[in-house]
JSON list of C-alpha atoms in Angstrom, two decimals:
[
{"chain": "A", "resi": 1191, "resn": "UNK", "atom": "CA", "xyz": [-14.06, 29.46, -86.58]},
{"chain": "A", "resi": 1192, "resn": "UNK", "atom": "CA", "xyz": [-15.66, 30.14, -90.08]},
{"chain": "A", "resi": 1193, "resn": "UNK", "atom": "CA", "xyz": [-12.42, 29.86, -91.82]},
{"chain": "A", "resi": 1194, "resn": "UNK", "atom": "CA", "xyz": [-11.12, 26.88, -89.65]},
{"chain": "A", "resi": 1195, "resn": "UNK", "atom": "CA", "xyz": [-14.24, 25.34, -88.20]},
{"chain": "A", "resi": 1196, "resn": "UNK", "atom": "CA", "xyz": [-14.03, 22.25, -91.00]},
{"chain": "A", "resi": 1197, "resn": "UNK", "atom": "CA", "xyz": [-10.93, 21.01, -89.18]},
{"chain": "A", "resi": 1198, "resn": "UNK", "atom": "CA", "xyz": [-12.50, 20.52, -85.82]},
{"chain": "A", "resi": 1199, "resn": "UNK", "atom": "CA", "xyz": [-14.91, 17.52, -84.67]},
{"chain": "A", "resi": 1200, "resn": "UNK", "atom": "CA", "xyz": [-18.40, 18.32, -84.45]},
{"chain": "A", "resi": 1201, "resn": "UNK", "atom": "CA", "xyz": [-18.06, 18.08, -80.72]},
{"chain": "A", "resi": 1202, "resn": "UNK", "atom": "CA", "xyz": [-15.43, 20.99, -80.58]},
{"chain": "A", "resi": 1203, "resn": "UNK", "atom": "CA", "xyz": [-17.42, 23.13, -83.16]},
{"chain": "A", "resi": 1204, "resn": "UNK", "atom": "CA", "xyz": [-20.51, 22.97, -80.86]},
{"chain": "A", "resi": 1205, "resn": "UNK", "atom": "CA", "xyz": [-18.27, 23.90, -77.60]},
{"chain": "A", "resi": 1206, "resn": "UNK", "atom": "CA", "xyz": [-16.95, 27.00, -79.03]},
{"chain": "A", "resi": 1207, "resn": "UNK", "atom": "CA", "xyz": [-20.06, 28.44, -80.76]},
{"chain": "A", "resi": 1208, "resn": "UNK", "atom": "CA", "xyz": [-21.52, 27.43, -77.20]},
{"chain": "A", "resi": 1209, "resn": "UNK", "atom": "CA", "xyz": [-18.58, 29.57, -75.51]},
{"chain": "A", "resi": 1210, "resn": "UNK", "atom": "CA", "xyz": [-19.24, 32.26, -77.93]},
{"chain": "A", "resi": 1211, "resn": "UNK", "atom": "CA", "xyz": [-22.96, 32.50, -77.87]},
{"chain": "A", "resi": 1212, "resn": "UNK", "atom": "CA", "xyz": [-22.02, 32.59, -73.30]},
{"chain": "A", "resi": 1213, "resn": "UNK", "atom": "CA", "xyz": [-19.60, 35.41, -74.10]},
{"chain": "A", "resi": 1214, "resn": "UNK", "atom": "CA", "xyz": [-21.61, 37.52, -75.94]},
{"chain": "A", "resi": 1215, "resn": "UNK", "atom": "CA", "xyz": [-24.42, 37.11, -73.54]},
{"chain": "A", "resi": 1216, "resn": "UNK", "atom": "CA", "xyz": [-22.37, 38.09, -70.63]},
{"chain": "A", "resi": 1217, "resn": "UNK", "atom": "CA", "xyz": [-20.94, 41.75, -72.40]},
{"chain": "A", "resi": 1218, "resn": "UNK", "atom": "CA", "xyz": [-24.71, 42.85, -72.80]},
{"chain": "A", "resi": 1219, "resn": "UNK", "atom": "CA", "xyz": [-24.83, 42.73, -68.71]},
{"chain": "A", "resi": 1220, "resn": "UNK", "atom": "CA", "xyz": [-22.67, 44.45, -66.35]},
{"chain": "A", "resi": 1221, "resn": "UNK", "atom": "CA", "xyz": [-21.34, 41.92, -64.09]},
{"chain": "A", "resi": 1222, "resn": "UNK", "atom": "CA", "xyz": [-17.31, 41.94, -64.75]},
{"chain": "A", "resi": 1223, "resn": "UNK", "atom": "CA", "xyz": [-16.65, 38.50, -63.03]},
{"chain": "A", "resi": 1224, "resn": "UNK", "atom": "CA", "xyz": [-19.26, 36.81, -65.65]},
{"chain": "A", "resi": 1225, "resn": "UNK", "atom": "CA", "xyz": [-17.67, 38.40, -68.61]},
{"chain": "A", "resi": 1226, "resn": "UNK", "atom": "CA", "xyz": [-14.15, 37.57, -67.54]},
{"chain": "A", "resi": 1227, "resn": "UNK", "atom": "CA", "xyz": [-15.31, 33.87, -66.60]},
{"chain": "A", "resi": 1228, "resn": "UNK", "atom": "CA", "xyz": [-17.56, 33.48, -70.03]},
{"chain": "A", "resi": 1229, "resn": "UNK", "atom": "CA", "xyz": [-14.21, 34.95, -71.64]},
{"chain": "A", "resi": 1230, "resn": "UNK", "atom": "CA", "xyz": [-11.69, 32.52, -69.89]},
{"chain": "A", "resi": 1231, "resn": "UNK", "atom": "CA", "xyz": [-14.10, 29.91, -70.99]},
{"chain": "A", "resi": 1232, "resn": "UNK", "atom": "CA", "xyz": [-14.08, 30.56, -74.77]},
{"chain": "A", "resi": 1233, "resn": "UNK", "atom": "CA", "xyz": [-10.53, 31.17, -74.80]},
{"chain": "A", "resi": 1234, "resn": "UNK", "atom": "CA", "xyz": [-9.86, 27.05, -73.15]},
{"chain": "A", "resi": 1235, "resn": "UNK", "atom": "CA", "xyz": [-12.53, 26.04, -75.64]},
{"chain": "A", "resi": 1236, "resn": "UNK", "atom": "CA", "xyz": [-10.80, 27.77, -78.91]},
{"chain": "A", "resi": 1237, "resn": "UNK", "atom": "CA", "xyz": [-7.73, 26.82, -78.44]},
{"chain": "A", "resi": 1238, "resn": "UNK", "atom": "CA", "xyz": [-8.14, 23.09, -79.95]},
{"chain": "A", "resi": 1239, "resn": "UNK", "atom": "CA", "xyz": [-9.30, 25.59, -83.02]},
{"chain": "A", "resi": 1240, "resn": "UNK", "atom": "CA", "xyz": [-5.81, 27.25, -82.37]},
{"chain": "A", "resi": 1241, "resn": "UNK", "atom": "CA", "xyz": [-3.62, 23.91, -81.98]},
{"chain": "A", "resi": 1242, "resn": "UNK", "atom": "CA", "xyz": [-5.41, 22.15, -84.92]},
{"chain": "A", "resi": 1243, "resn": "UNK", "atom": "CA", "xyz": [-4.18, 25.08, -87.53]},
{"chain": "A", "resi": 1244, "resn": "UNK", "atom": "CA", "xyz": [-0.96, 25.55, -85.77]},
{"chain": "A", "resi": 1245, "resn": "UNK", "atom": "CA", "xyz": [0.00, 21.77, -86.58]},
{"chain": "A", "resi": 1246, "resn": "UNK", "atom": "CA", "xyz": [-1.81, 22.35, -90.25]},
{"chain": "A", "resi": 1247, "resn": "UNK", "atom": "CA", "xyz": [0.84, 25.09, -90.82]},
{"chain": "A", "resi": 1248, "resn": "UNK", "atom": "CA", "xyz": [3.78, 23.31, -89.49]},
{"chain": "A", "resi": 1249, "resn": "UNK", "atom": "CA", "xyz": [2.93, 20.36, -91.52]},
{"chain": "A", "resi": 1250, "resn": "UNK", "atom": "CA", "xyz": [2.40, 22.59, -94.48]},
{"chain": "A", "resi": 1251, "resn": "UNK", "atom": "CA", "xyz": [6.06, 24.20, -93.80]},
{"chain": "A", "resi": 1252, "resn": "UNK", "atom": "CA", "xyz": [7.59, 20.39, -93.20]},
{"chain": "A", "resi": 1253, "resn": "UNK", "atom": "CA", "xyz": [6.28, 20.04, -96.34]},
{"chain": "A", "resi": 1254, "resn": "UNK", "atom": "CA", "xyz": [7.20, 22.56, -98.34]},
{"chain": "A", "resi": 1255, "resn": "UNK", "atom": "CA", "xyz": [11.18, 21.88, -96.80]},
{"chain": "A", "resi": 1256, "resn": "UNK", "atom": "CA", "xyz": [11.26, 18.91, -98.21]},
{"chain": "A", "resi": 1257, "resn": "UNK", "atom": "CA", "xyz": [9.28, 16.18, -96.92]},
{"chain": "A", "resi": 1258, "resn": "UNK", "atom": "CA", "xyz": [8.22, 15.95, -93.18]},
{"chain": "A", "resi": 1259, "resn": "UNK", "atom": "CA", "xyz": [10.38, 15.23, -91.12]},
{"chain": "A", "resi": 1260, "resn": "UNK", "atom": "CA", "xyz": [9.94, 13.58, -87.07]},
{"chain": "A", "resi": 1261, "resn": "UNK", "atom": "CA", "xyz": [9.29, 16.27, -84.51]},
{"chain": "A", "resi": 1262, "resn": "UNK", "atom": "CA", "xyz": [12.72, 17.85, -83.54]},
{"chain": "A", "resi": 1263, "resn": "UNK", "atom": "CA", "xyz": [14.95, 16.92, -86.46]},
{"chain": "A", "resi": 1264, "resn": "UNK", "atom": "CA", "xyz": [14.65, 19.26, -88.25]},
{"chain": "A", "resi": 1265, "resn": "UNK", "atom": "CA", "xyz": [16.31, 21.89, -85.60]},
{"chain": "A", "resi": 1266, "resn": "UNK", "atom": "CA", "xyz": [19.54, 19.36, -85.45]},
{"chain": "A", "resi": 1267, "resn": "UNK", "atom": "CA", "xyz": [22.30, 20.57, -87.61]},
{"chain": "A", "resi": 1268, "resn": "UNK", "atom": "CA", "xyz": [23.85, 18.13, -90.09]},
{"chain": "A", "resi": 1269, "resn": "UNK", "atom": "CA", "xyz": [27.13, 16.68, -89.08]},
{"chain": "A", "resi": 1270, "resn": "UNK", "atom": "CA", "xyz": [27.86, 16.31, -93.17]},
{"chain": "A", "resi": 1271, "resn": "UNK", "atom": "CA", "xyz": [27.25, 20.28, -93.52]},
{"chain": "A", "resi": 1272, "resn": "UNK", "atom": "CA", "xyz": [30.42, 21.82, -95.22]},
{"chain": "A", "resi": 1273, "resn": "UNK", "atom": "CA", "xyz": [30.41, 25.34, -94.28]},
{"chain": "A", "resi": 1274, "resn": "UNK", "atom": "CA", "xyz": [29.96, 28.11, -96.88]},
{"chain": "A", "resi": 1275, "resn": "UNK", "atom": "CA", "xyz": [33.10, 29.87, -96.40]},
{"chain": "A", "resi": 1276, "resn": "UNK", "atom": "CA", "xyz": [36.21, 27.80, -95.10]},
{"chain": "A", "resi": 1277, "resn": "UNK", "atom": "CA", "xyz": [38.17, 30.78, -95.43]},
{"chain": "A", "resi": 1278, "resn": "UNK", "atom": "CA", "xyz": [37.00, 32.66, -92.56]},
{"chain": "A", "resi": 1279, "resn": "UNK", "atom": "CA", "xyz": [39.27, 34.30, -90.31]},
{"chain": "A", "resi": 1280, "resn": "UNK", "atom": "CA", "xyz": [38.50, 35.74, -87.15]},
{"chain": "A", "resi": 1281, "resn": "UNK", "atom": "CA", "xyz": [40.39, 38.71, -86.34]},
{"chain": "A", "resi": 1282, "resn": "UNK", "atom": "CA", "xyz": [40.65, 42.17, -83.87]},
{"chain": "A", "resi": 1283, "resn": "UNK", "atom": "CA", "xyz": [41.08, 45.41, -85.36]},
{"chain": "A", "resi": 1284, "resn": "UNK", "atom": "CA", "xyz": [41.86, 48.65, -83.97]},
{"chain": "A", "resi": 1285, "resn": "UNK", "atom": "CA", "xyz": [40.63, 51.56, -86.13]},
{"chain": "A", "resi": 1286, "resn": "UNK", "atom": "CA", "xyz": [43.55, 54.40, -86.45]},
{"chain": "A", "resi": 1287, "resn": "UNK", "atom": "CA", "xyz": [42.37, 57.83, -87.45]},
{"chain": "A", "resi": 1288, "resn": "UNK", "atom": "CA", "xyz": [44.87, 60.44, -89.30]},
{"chain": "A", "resi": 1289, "resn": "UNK", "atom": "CA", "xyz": [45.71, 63.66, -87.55]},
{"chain": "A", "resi": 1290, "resn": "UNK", "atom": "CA", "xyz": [46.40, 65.90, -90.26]}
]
């Protein structure tokens, strides 16, 4: 949150400090159910923190590809791809050992 928290909306900030400040709370006490609810809760409130900097990176790596390209092209192969090798062949072998 202190290295990411610019990239969220004020709104989002507050909810997770919120969720963390509930969290914390709840470990000083002994009641499991609390700290696994308080827990669940700060986990659904971080991950906006978690989706904003997984975009950030993926536009960063579009980027850094070669321009950014629509969602999904850039797993499609290009039909105008020559391979690297045409002289491939694909063969069986059968490996003989010497008896001597």
């Amino acid at each position: 949150l202190t290295e990411h928290g610019d990239k969220l909306e004020a709104a989002e900030k507050e909810a997770i400090e919120t969720a963390i400040k509930a969290a914390e709370e709840s470990i000083k006490g002994e009641d499991k159910a609390d700290i696994e609810a308080k827990t669940e809760a700060l986990m659904t409130a971080s991950q906006k923190l978690g989706e904003k900097v997984y975009a950030e990176s993926q536009a960063a790596q579009a980027a850094a590809a070669g321009g950014a390209a629509p969602e999904g092209a850039a797993e499609q192969p290009q039909a105008s791809a020559k391979p690297a090798d045409d002289n491939v062949v694909d063969a069986e072998f059968k490996e003989v050992k010497d008896s001597k």
